[in-house]
PDB file of C-alpha atoms (C1' of nucleotides) in Angstrom:
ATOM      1  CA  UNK A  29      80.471 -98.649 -89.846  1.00  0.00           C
ATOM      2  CA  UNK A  30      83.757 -96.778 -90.458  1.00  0.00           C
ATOM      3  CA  UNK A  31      81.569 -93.443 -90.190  1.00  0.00           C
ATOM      4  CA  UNK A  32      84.733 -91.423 -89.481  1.00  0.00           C
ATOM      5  CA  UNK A  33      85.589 -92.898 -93.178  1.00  0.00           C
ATOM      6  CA  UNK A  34      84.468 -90.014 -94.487  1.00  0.00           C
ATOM      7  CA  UNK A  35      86.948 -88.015 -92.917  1.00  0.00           C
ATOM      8  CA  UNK A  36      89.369 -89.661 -95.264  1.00  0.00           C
ATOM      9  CA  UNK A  37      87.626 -88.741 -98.096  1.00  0.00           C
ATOM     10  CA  UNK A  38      88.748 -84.796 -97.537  1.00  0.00           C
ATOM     11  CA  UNK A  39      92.471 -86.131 -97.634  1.00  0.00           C
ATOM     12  CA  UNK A  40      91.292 -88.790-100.690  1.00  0.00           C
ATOM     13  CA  UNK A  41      89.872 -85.637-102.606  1.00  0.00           C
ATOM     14  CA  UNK A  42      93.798 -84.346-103.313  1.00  0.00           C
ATOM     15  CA  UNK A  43      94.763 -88.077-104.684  1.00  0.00           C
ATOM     16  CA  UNK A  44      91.313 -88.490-106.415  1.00  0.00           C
ATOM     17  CA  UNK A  45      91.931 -84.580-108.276  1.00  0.00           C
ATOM     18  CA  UNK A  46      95.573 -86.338-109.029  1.00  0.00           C
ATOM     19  CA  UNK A  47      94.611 -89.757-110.689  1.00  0.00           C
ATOM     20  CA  UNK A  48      91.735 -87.930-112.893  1.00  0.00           C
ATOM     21  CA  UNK A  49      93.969 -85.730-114.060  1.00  0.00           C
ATOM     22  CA  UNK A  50      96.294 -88.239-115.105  1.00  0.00           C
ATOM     23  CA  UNK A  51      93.930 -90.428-116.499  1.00  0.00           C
ATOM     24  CA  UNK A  52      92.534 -87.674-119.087  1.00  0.00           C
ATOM     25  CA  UNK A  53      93.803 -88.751-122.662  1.00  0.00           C
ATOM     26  CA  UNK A  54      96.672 -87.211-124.649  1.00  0.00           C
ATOM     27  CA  UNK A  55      95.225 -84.511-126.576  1.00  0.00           C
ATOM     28  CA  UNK A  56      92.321 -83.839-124.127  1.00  0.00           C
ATOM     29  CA  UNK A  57      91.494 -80.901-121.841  1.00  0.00           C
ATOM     30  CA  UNK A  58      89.073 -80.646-119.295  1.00  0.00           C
ATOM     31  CA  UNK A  59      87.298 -77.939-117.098  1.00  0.00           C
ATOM     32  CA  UNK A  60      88.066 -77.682-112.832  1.00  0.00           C
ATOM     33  CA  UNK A  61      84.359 -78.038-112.448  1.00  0.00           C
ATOM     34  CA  UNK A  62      84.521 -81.516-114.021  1.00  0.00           C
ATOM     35  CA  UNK A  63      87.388 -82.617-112.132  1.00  0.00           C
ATOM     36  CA  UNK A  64      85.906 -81.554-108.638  1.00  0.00           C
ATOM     37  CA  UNK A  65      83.144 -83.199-109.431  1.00  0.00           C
ATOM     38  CA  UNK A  66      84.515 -86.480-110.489  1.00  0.00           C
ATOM     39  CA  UNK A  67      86.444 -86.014-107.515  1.00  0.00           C
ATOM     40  CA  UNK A  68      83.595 -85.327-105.281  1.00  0.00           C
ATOM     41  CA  UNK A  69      82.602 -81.650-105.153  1.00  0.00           C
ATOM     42  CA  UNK A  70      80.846 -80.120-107.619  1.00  0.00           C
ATOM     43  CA  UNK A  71      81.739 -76.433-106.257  1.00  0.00           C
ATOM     44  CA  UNK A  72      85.192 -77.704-105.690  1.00  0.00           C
ATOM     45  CA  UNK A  73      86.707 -75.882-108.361  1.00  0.00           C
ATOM     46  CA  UNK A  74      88.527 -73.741-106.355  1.00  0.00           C
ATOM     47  CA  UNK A  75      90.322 -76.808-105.089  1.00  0.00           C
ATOM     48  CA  UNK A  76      91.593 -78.383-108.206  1.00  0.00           C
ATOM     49  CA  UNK A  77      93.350 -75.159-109.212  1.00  0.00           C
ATOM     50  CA  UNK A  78      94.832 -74.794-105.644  1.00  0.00           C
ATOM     51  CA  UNK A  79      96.071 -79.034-105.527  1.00  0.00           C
ATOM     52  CA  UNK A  80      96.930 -78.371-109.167  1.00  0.00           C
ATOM     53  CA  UNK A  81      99.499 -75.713-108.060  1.00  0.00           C
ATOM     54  CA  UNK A  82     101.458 -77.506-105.505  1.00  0.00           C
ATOM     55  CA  UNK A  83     101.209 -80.807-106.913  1.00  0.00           C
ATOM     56  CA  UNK A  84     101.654 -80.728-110.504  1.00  0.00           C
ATOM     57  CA  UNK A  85     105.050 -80.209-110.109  1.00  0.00           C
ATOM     58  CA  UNK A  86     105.345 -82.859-107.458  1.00  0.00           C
ATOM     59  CA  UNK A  87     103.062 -85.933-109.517  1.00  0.00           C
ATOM     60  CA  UNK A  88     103.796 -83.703-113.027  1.00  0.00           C
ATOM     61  CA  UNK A  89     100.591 -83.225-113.594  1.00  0.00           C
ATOM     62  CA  UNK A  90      99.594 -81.953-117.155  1.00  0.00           C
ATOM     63  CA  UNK A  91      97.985 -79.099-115.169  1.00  0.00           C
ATOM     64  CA  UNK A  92      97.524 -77.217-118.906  1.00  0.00           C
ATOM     65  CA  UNK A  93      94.610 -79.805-119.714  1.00  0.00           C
ATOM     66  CA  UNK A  94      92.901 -78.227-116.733  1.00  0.00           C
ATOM     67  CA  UNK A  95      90.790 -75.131-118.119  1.00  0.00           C
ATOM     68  CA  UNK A  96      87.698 -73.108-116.469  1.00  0.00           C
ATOM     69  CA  UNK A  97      84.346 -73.774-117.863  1.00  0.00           C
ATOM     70  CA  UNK A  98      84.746 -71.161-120.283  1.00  0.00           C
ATOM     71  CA  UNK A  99      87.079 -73.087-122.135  1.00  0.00           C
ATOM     72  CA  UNK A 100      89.744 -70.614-121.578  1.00  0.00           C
ATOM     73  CA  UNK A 101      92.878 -70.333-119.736  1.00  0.00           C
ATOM     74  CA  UNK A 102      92.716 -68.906-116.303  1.00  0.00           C
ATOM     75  CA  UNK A 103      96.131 -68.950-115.132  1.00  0.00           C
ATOM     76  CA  UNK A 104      97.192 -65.984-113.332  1.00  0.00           C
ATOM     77  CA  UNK A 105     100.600 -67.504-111.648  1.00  0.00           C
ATOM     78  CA  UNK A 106     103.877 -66.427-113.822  1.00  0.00           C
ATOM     79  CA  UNK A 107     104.818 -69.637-113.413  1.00  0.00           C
ATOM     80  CA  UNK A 108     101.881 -70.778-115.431  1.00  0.00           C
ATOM     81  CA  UNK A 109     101.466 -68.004-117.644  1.00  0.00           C
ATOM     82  CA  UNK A 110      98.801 -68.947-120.698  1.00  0.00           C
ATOM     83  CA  UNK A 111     101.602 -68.573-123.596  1.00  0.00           C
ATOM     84  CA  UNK A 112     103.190 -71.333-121.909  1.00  0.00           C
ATOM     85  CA  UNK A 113     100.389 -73.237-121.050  1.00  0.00           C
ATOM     86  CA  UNK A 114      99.296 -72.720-124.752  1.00  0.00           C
ATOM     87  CA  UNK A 115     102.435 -73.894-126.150  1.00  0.00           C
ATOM     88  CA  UNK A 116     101.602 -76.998-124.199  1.00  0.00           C
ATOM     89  CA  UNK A 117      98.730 -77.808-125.504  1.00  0.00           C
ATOM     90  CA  UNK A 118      99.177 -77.192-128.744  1.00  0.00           C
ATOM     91  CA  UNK A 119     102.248 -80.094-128.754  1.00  0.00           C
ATOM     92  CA  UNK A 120      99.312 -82.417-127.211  1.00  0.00           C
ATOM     93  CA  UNK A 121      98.108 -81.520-130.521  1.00  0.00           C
ATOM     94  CA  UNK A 122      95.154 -79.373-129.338  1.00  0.00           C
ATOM     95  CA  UNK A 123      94.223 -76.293-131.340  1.00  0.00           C
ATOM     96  CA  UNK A 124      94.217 -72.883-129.010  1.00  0.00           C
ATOM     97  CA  UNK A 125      93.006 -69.853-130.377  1.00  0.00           C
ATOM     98  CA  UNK A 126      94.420 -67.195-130.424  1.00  0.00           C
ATOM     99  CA  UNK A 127      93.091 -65.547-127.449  1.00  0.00           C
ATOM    100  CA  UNK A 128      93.423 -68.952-126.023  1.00  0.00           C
ATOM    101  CA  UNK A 129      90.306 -70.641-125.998  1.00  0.00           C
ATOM    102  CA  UNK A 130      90.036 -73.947-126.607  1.00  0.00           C
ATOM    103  CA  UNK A 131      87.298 -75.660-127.905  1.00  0.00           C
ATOM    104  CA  UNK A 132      85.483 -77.765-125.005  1.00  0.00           C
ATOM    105  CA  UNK A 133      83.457 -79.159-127.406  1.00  0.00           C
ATOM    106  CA  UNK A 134      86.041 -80.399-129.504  1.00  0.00           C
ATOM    107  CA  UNK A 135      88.878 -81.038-126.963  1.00  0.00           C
ATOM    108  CA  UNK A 136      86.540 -81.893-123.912  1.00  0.00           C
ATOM    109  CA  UNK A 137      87.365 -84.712-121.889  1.00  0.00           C
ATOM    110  CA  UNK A 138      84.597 -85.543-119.379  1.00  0.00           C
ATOM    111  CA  UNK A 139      86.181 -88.561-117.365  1.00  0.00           C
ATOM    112  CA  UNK A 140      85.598 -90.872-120.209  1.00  0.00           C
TER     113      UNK A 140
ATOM    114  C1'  DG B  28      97.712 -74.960 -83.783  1.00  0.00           C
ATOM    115  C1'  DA B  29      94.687 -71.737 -86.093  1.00  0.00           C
ATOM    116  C1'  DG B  30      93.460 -68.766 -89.837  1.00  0.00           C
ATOM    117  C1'  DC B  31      93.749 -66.915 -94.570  1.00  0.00           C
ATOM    118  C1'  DT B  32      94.306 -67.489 -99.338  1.00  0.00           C
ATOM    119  C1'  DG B  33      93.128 -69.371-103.685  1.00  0.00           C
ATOM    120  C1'  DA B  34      94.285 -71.909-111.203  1.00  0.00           C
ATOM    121  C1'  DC B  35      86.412 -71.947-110.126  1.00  0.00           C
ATOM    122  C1'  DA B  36      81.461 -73.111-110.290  1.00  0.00           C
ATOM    123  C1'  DA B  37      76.843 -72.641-109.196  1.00  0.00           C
ATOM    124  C1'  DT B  38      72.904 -70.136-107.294  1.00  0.00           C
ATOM    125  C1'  DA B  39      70.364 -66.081-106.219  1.00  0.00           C
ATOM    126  C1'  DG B  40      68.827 -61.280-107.026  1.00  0.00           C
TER     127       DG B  40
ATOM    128  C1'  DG C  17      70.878 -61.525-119.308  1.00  0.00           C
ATOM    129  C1'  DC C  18      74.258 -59.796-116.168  1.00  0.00           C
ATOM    130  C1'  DT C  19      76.272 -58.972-111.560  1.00  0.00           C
ATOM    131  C1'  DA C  20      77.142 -60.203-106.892  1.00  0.00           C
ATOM    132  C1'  DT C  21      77.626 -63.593-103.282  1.00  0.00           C
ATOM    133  C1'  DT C  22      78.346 -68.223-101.377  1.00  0.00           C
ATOM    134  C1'  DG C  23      80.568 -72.848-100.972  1.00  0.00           C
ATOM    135  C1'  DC C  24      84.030 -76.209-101.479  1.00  0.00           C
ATOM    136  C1'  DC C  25      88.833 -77.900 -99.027  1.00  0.00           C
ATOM    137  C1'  DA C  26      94.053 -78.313 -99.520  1.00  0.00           C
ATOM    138  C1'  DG C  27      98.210 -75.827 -98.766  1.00  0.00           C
ATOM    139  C1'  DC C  28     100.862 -71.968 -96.939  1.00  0.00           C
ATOM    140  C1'  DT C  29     101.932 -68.279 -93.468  1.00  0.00           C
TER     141       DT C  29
END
DNA sequence: GAGCTGACAATAG
DNA sequence: GCTATTGCCAGCT
C-alpha cells in the first residue's frame, strides 16, 4: 500500500542529497554521481549540484567535498569559485593540485 | 500554476 | 577514443 509513497520520495531526494553530504567524513570528498545515487538517481547529478546551491547555505553544507567524477572542481558560480573551494579543502586537510584536482582515489568517500 | 534552468553522469553513435 | 545527446528533479522566474 502507500503507492503514492513514492511521490514522497521526489521531495525525500533533497533531504536524502542533505544527510549524505553531511555524513561524508572530515577530510573526504566525493563525486555528484555518487551522491545521486546514494540518494536515489544515478543520473541525478544534475540535482545534487542544483540542491547543493540553495541549500548549502541554508543546512551549511560542505558543498566543496562535492566534486564531478573527474575529480575536479566544477564550480562555475562566483560565489563558489574553485580558489575558494580549494582553500576549503585543503584546511579539511585534503591535498588539491594545482589545477585543482583532487585525488578520488586518495580522498574518495563512497558513502562509507 | 506552469515552464525553464542547472555545481553532472551515463549511453549511444 | 572522442563527441553529441538524453535523463534525472529541485528551485527560481
Amino acid at each position: 500500500m502507500l503507492a503514492r509513497g513514492q511521490s514522497s520520495s521526489r521531495r525525500n531526494f533533497k533531504y536524502k542529497v542533505i544527510q549524505i553530504v553531511k555524513k561524508i567524513s572530515n577530510g573526504r570528498v566525493t563525486t555528484y554521481g555518487t551522491v545521486a545515487t546514494l540518494a536515489g538517481l544515478p543520473r541525478g547529478g544534475r540535482l545534487v549540484g542544483g540542491i547543493l546551491h540553495f541549500n548549502s547555505d541554508k543546512y551549511n553544507l560542505p558543498w566543496q567535498r562535492i566534486i564531478n567524477k573527474d575529480g575536479f572542481i566544477s564550480t562555475k558560480c562566483p560565489e563558489h569559485m574553485k580558489a575558494l573551494q580549494k582553500a576549503l579543502l585543503e584546511q579539511e586537510g585534503i591535498e588539491v593540485s594545482s589545477d585543482f584536482m583532487i585525488d578520488l582515489d586518495k580522498y574518495g568517500w563512497w558513502g562509507k
